[in-house]
Coordinates of C-alpha atoms and ligand atoms in Angstrom, one line a residue:
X16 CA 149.8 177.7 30.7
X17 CA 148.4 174.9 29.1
X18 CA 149.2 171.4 27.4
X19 CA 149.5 172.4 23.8
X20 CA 151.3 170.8 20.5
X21 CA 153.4 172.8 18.2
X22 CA 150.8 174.5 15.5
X23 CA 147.6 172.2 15.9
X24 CA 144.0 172.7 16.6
X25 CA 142.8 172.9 20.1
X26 CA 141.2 170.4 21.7
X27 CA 139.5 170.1 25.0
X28 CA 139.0 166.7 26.2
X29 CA 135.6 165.4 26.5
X30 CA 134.3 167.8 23.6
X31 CA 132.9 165.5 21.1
X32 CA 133.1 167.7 18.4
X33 CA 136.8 168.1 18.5
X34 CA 137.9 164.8 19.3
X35 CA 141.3 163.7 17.7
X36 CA 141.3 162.8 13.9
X37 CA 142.1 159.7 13.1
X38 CA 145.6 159.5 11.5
X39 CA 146.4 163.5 13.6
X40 CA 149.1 162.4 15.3
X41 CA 149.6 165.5 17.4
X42 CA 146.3 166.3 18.2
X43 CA 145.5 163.7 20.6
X44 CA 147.5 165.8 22.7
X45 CA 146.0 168.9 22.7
X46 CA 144.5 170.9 25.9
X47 CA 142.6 174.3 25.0
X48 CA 145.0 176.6 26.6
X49 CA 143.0 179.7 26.7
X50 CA 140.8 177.5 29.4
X51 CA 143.6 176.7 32.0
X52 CA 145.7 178.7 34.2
X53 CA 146.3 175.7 35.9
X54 CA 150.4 175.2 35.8
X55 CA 151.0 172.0 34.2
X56 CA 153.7 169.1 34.8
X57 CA 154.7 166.2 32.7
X58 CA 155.7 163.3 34.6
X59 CA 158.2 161.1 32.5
X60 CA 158.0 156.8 33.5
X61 CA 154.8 155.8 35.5
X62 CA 156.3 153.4 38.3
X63 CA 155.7 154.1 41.7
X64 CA 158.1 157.3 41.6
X65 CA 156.1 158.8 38.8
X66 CA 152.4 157.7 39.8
X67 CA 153.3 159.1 43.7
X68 CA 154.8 162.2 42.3
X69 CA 152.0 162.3 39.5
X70 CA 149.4 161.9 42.5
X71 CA 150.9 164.2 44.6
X72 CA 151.2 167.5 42.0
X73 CA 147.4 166.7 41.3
X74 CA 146.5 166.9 44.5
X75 CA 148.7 170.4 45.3
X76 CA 146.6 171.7 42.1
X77 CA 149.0 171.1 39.2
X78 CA 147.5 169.7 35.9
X79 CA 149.1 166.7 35.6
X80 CA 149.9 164.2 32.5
X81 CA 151.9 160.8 33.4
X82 CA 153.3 159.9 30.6
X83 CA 154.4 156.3 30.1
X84 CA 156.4 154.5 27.3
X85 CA 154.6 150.7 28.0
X86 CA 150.8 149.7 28.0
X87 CA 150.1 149.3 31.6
X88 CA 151.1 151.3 34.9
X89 CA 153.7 150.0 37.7
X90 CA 157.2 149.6 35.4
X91 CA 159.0 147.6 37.8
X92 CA 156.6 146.5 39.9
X93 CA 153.3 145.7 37.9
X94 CA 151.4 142.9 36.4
X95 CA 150.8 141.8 32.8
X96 CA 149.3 138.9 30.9
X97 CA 151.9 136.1 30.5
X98 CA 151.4 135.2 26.7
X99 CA 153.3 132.1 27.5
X100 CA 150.8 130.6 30.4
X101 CA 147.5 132.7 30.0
X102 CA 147.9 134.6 33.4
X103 CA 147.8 137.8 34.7
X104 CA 150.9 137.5 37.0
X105 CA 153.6 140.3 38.8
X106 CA 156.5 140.7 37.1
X107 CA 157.8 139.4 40.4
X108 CA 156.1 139.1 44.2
X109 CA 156.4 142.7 45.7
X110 CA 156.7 143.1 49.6
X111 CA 156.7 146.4 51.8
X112 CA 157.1 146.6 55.4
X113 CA 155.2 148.6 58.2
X114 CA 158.2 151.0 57.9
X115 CA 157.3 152.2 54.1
X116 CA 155.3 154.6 55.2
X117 CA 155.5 156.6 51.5
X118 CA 154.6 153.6 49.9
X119 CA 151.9 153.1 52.3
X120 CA 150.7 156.8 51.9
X121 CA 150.6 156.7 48.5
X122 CA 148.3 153.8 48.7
X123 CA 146.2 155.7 50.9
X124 CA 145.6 158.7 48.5
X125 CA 144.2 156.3 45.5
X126 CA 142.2 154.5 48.3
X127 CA 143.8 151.1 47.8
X128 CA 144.8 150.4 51.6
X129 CA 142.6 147.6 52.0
X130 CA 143.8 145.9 49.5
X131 CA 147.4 144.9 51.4
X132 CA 147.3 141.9 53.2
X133 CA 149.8 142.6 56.7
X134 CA 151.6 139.6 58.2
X135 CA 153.7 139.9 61.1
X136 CA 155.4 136.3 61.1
X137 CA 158.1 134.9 58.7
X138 CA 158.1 131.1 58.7
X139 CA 161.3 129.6 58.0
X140 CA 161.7 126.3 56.4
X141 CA 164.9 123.9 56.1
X142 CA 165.2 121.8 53.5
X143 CA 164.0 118.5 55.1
X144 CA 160.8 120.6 56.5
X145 CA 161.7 122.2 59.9
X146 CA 159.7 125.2 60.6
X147 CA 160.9 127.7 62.7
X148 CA 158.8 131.2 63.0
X149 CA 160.2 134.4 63.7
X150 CA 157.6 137.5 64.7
X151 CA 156.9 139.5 67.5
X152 CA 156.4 139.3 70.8
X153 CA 154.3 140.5 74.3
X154 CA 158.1 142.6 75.1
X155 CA 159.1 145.5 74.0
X156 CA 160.8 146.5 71.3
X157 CA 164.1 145.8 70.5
X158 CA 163.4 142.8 72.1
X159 CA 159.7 142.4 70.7
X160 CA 161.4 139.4 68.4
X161 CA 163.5 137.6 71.1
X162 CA 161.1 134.6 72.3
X163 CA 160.8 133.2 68.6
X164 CA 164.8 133.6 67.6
X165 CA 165.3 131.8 71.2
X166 CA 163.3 128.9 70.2
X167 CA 164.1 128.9 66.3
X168 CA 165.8 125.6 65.4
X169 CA 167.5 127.3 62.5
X170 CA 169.7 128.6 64.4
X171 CA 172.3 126.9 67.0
X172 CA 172.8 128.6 70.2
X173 CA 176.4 129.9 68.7
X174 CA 174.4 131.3 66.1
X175 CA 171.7 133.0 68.1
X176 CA 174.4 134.3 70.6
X177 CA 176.3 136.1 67.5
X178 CA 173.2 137.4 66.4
X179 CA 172.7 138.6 69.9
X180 CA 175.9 140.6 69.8
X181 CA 175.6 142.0 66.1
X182 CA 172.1 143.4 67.0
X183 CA 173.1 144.6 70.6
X184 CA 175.8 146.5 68.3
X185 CA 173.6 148.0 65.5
X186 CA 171.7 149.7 68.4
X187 CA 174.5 152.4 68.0
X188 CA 173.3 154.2 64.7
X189 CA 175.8 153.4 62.1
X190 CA 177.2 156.8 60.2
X191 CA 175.7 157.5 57.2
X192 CA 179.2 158.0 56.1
X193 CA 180.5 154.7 56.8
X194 CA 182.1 153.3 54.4
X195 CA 182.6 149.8 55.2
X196 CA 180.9 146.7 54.0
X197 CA 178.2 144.9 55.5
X198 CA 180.5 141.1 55.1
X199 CA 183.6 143.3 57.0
X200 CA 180.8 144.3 59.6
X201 CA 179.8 140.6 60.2
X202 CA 183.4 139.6 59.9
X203 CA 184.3 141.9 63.0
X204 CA 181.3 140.7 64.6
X205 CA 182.3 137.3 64.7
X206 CA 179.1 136.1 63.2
X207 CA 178.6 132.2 62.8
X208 CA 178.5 130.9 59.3
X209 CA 174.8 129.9 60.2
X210 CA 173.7 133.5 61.1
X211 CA 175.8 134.6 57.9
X212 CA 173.6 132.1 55.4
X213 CA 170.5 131.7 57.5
X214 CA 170.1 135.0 58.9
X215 CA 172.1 138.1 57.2
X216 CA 172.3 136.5 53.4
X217 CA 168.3 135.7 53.2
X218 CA 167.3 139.0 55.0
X219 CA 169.5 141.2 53.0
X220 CA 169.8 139.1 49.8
X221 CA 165.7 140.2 50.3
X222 CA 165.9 143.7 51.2
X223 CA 169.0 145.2 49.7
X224 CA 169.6 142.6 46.8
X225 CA 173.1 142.1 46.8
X226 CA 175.9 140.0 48.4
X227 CA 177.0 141.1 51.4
X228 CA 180.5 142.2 50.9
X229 CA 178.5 144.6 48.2
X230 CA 176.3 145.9 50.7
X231 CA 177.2 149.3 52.7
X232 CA 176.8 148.9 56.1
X233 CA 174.5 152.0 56.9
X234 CA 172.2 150.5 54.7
X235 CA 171.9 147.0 56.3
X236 CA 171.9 148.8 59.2
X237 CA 168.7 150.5 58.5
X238 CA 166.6 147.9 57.7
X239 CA 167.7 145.5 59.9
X240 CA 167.0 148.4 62.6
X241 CA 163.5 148.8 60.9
X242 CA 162.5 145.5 60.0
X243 CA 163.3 143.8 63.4
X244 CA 164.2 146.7 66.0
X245 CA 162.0 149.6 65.9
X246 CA 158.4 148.3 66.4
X247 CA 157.0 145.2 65.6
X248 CA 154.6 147.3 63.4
X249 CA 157.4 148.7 61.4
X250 CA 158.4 145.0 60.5
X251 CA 155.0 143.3 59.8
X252 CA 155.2 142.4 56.1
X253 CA 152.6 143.7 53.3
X254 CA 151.7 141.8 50.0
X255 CA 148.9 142.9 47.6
X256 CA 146.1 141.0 47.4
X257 CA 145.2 141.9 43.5
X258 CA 148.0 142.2 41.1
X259 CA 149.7 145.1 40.9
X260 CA 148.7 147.1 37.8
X261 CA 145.0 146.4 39.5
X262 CA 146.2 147.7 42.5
X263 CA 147.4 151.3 40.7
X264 CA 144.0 151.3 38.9
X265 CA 142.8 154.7 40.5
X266 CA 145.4 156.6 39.7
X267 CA 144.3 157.2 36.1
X268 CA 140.6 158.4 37.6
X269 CA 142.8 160.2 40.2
X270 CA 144.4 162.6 37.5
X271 CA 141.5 162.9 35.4
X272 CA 139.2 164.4 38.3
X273 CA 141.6 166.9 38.5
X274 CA 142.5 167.6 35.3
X275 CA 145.1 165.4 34.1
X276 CA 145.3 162.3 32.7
X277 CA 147.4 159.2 32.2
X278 CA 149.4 158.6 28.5
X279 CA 150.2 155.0 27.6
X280 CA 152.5 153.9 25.3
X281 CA 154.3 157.5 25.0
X282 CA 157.3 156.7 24.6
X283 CA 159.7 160.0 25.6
X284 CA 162.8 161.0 23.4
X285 CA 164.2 164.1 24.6
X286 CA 162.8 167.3 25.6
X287 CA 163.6 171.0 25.6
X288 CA 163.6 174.2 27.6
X289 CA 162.7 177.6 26.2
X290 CA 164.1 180.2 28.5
X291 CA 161.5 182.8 27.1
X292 CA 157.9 181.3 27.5
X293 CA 159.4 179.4 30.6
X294 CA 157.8 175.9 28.7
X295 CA 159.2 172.4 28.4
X296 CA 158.4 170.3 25.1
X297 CA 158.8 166.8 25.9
X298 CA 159.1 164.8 22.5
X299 CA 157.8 161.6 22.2
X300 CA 157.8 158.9 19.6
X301 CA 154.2 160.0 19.2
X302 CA 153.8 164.0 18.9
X303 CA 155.0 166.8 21.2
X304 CA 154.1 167.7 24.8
X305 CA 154.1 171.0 25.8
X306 CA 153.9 172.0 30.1
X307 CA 155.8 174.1 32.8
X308 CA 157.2 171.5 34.9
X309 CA 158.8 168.3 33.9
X310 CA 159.2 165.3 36.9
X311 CA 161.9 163.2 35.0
X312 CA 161.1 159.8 36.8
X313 CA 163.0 157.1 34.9
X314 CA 165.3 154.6 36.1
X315 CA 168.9 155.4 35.9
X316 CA 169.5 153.6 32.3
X317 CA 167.0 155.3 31.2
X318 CA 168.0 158.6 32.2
X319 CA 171.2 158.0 31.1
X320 CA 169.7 157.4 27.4
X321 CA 167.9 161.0 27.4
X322 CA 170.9 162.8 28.6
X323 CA 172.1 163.6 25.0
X324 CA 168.5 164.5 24.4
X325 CA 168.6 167.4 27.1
X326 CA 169.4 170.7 27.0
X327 CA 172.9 171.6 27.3
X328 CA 173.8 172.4 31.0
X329 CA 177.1 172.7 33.0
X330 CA 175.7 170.1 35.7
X331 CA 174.9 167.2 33.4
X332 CA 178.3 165.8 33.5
X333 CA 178.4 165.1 36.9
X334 CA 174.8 163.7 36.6
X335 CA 176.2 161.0 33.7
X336 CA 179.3 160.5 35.7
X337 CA 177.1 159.6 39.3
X338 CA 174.8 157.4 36.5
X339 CA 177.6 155.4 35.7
X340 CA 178.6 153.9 39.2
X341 CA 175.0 152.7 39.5
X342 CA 174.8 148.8 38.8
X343 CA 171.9 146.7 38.3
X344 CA 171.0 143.4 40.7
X345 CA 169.1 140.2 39.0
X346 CA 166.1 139.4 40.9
X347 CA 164.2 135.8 38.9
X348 CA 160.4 134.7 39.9
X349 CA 159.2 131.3 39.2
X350 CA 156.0 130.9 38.8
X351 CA 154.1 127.4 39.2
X352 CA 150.6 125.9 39.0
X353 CA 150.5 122.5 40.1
X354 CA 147.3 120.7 40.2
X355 CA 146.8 120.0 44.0
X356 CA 147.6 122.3 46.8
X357 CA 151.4 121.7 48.3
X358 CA 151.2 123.8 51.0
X359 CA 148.9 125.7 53.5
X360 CA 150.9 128.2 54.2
X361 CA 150.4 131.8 52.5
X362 CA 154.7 132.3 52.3
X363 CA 157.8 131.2 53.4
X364 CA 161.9 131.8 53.7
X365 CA 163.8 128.9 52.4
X366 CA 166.8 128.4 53.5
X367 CA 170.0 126.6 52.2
X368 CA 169.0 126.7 48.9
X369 CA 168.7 129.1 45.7
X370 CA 165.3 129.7 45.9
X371 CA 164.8 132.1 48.8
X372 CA 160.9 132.9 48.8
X373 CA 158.3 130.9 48.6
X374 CA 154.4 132.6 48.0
X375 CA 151.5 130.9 48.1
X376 CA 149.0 133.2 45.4
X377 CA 146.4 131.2 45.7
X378 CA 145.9 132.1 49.2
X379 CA 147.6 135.8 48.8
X380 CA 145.5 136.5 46.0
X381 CA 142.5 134.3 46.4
X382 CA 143.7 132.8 42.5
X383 CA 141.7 129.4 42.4
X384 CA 144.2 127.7 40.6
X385 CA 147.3 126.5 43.2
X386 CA 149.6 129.3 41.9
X387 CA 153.1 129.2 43.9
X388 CA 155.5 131.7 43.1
X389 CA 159.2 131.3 44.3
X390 CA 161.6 134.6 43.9
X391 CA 165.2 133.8 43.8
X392 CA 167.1 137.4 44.7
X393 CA 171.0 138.6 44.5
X394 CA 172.2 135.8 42.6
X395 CA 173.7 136.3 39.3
X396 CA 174.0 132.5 38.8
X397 CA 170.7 131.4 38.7
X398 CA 169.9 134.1 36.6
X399 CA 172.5 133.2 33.8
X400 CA 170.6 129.8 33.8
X401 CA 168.6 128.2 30.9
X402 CA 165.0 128.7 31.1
X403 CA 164.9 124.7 31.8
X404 CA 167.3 124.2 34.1
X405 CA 166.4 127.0 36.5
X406 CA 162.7 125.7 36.1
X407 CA 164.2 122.3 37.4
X408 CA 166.4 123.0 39.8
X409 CA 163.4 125.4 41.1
X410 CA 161.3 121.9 41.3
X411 CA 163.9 120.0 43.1
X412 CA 164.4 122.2 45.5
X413 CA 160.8 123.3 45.9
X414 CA 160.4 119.5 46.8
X415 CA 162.7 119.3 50.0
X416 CA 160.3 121.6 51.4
X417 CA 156.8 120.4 50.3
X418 CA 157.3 116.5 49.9
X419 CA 153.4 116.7 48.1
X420 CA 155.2 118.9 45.0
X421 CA 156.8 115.3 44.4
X422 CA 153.2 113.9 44.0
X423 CA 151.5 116.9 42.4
X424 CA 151.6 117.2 38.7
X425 CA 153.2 120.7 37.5
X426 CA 150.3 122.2 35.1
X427 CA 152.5 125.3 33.8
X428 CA 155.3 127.4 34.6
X429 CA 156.8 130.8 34.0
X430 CA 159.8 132.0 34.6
X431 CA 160.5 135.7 34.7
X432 CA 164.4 136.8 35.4
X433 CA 164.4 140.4 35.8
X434 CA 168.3 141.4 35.0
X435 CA 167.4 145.1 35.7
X436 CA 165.5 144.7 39.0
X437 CA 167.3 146.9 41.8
X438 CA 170.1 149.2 41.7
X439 CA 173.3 147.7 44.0
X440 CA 173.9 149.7 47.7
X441 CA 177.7 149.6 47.6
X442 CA 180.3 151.7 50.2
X443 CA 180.2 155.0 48.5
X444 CA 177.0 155.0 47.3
X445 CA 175.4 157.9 48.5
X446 CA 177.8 160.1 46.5
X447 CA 176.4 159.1 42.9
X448 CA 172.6 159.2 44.2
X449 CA 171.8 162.6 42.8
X450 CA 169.3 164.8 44.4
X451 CA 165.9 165.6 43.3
X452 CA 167.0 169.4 41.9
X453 CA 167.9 168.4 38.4
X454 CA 170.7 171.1 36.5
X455 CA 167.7 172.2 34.2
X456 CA 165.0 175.0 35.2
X457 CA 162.0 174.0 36.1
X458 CA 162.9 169.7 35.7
X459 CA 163.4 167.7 38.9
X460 CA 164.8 164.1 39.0
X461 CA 162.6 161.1 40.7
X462 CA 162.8 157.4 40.9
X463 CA 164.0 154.8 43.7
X464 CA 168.0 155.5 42.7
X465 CA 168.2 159.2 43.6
X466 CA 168.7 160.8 46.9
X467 CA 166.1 159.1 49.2
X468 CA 168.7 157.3 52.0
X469 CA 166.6 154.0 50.7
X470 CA 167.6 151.1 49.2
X471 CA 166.3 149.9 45.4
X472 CA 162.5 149.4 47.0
X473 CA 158.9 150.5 46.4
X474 CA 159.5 153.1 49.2
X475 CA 162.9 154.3 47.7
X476 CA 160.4 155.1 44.8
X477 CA 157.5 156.9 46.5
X478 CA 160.1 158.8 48.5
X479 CA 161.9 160.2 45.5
X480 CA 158.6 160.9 44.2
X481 CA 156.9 163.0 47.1
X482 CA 160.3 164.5 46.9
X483 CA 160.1 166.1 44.1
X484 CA 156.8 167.2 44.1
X485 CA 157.7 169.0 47.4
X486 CA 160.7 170.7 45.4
X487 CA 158.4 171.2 42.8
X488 CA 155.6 173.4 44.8
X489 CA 158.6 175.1 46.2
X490 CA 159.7 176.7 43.1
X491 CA 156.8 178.5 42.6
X492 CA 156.2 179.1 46.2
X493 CA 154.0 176.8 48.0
X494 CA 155.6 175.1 50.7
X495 CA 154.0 171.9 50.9
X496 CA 154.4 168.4 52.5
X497 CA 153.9 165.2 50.8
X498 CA 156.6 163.3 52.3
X499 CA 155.1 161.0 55.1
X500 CA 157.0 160.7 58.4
X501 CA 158.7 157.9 59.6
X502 CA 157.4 155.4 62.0
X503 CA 158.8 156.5 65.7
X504 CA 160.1 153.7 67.3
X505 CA 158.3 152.4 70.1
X506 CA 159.3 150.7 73.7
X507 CA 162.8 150.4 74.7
X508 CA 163.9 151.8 71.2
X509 CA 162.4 155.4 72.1
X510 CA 165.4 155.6 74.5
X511 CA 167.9 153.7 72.5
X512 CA 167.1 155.4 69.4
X513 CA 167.6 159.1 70.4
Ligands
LIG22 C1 161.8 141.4 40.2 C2 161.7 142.5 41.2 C3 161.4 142.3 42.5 C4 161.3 143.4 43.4 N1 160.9 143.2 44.7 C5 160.6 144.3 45.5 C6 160.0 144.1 46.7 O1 159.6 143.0 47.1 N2 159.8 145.2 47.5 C7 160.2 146.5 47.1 O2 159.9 147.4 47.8 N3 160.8 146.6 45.9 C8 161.0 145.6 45.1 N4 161.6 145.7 43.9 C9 162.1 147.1 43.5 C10 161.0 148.0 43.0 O3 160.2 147.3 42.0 C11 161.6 149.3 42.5 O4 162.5 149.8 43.4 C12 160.5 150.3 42.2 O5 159.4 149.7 41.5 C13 161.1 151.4 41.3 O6 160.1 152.3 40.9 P1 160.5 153.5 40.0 O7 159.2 154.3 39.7 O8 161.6 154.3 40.6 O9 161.1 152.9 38.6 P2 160.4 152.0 37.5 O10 159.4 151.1 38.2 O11 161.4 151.4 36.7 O12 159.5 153.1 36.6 C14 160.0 153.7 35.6 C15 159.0 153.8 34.4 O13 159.5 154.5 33.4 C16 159.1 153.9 32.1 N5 160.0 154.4 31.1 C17 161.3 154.1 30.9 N6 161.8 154.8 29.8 C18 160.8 155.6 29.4 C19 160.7 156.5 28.4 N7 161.7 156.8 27.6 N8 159.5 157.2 28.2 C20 158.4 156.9 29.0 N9 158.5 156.0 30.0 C21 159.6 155.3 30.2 C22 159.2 152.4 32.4 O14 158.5 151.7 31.5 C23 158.7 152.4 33.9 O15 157.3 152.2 33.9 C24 161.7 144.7 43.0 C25 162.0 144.9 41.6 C26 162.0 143.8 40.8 C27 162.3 144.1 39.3

């Protein structure tokens, strides 16, 4: 079965002859069905869930349309022109880690590997300027990082000692089940208050986005296990050397050589099952889209708002009711072009202070201006600043880091507070993540919230997406493998981790 809109003339794409009319609102839509056998799928929100799982069904032979309600590709992790300063800038600096290797697969079936810059070593600066650089090591891992957190000045001996004992601890894999907090964990740990604001705030406040007595502690577990335990190539940091919506470029080509094709500004209302032809028509604020599969890969408000628009179904409720213990996190960028350079150094971790990251574009993305970004994560306070103020508390701080900011004249600024950036990891959490398998025939649920056992991340996304692909091909058969497998730990932590 093919793409069709209710009671309008075929079209096959590429014919010139039949080429939508201008004013034909549904026929821009149309795919000559008698052509295709090809089963077709309708991917709903192209971020990184819908562009992996988009990817993915075009690659296991599905016709594919991604269907997307904005302009440009990415949702929460893409680039646009800032009206405001000229730019092309990222909503907001994206990292991965060696460990995301979905994320990293996903890059590798568009072909944009190369374009991820890999670090391995996290400089971090105290106000004042002290450096102190954590990164691997000639020993094996778990201890791969030891040498550099021995000699860190960040950190008192008290404080490296306690950090000693909490990771000595989180060698023992944490139950998934577990349902206490990560700030009772440290608590019973006895961690210092400079490994609890130095160490465990700025890591997680990174990585999971939350405070710590908000945080479950399997999850903290995990990434502290695979950013600084498993294998030094697990932890080594990735950052896009293009901005993002450049970096998801191929995907459009991608569907189109096999069949599909990418729909901007498609805005989707609601969508309905008929139980006779087997077909789903997804309505949109711009004509009707007809397919056999639809991948449903919003984020949780936004599935929550098409709910009503479903058909009825007995599981539904318990869908809206695990929707509405989700809670979103703030995550703010800053975004600065100064007219000198203020640091040589392509990123940093501040510490002490509300900004937490600092990223040096014109080195990570060869910009000739001197573009700094700083991202400020977790905090709800600097996010409920004025636009001024956070801009000038940014500055200040920014200068007890880089004396030269104090000397170098600020050109323009952005600031970008993203209120809706990353879903919270609370005890409990686990429950109201929903699985892929949606309550309707032939729909399946995708996006970085659901049932991936990964925080509100890039991966989380991909994950969810090569997820439902797989339970996708299932349903009609094909047993197929899109999700790629985890990095095995190496050295010491091939004993430990068993
Ligand atoms: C500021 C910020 C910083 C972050 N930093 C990092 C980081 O460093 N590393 C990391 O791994 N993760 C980071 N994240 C998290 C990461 O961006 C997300 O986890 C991930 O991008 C989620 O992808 P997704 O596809 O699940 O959802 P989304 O990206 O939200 O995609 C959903 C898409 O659906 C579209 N849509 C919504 N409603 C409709 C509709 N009705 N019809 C059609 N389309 C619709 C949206 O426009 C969007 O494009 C950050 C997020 C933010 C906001």
């Amino acid at each position: 079965m093919g793409w069709r809109t209710s009671g309008a003339q075929s079209w096959e794409s590429g014919t010139e002859s039949n080429k939508p009319r201008r004013g034909d609102r549904t026929a821009h839509f149309l795919i000559d069905l008698a052509k295709n056998s090809q089963k077709t799928v309708t991917v709903i929100g192209a971020g990184v869930a819908g562009m992996s799982a988009a990817c993915a069904l075009a690659e296991a032979g599905f016709r594919v349309q991604l269907v997307e309600r904005r302009g440009y590709l990415g949702g929460r992790a893409s680039s646009y022109l800032h009206p405001g300063v000229g730019e092309v800038i990222d909503n907001c600096q994206h990292v991965l880690f060696g460990c995301c290797t979905n994320l990293v697969g996903f890059y590798r079936r568009i072909g944009v590997t190369d374009k991820i810059h890999w670090t391995a070593d996290m400089t971090m600066i105290e106000p004042g300027g002290r450096r102190s650089v954590l990164g691997p090591s000639f020993l094996p891992s778990p201890l791969h990082g030891l040498p550099n957190l021995i000699r860190a000045g960040a950190f008192t001996w008290a404080d490296k000692v306690a950090l000693g004992r909490a990771f000595t601890a989180l060698m023992k894999p944490v139950p998934r089940d577990s349902t206490e907090s990560l700030g009772d964990w440290l608590k019973r740990h006895k961690q210092t208050c400079g490994a609890v604001d130095r160490f465990w705030r700025l890591v997680i406040a990174s990585a999971l986005n939350a405070e710590i007595d908000e945080i479950a502690l399997p999850y903290a577990a995990k990434v502290i296990r695979e950013l600084f335990m498993n294998s030094a190539e697990a932890g080594a940091m990735g950052m896009s050397t293009v901005p993002l919506s450049e970096l998801y470029a191929p995907v459009a080509p991608y569907l189109e050589e096999r069949g599909g094709r990418v729909l901007l500004n498609t805005h989707v209302e609601g969508a309905e099952w008929e139980e006779e032809t087997s077909q789903w028509t997804v309505h949109t604020r711009t004509g009707v889209l007809m397919s056999d599969f639809v991948v449903v890969a919003l984020p949780f408000e936004a599935t929550e708002k098409l709910l009503p628009h479903l058909p009825p179904s007995d599981g539904a409720g318990e869908l809206a009711r695990q929707i509405a213990q989700q809670e979103h996190w703030p995550i703010c960028s800053v975004h600065l072009w100064f007219d000198r350079e203020i640091t040589e150094l392509e990123h940093a971790v501040l510490l002490d202070r509300e900004i937490h990251w600092m990223y040096n574009q014109s080195r990570l993305q060869g910009r000739g201006a001197h573009y700094i970004e700083l991202v400020v994560s977790a905090t709800r306070t600097f996010a409920a600043l004025p636009r001024d103020e956070a801009i000038a508390q940014a500055l200040r701080e920014l200068a007890e880091f880089f004396p030269r900011v104090k000397e170098a004249k600020l050109e323009k600024v952005a600031l970008v507070k993203e209120v809706r950036a990353t879903f919270g990891v609370p005890p409990g959490i686990d429950a109201a993540r929903p699985s892929t398998i949606s309550p309707w025939p032939n729909l399946y649920l995708a996006g970085d919230w659901v049932q991936t056992g990964w925080p509100s991340t890039m991966e989380s996304g991909v994950r969810s997406g090569h997820l439902a692909a797989e339970a996708l091909c299932k349903t009609i058969g094909q047993t197929r493998t899109f999700l790629d497998a985890d990095l095995k730990p190496t050295g010491l932590m091939r004993f430990i981790a068993r």
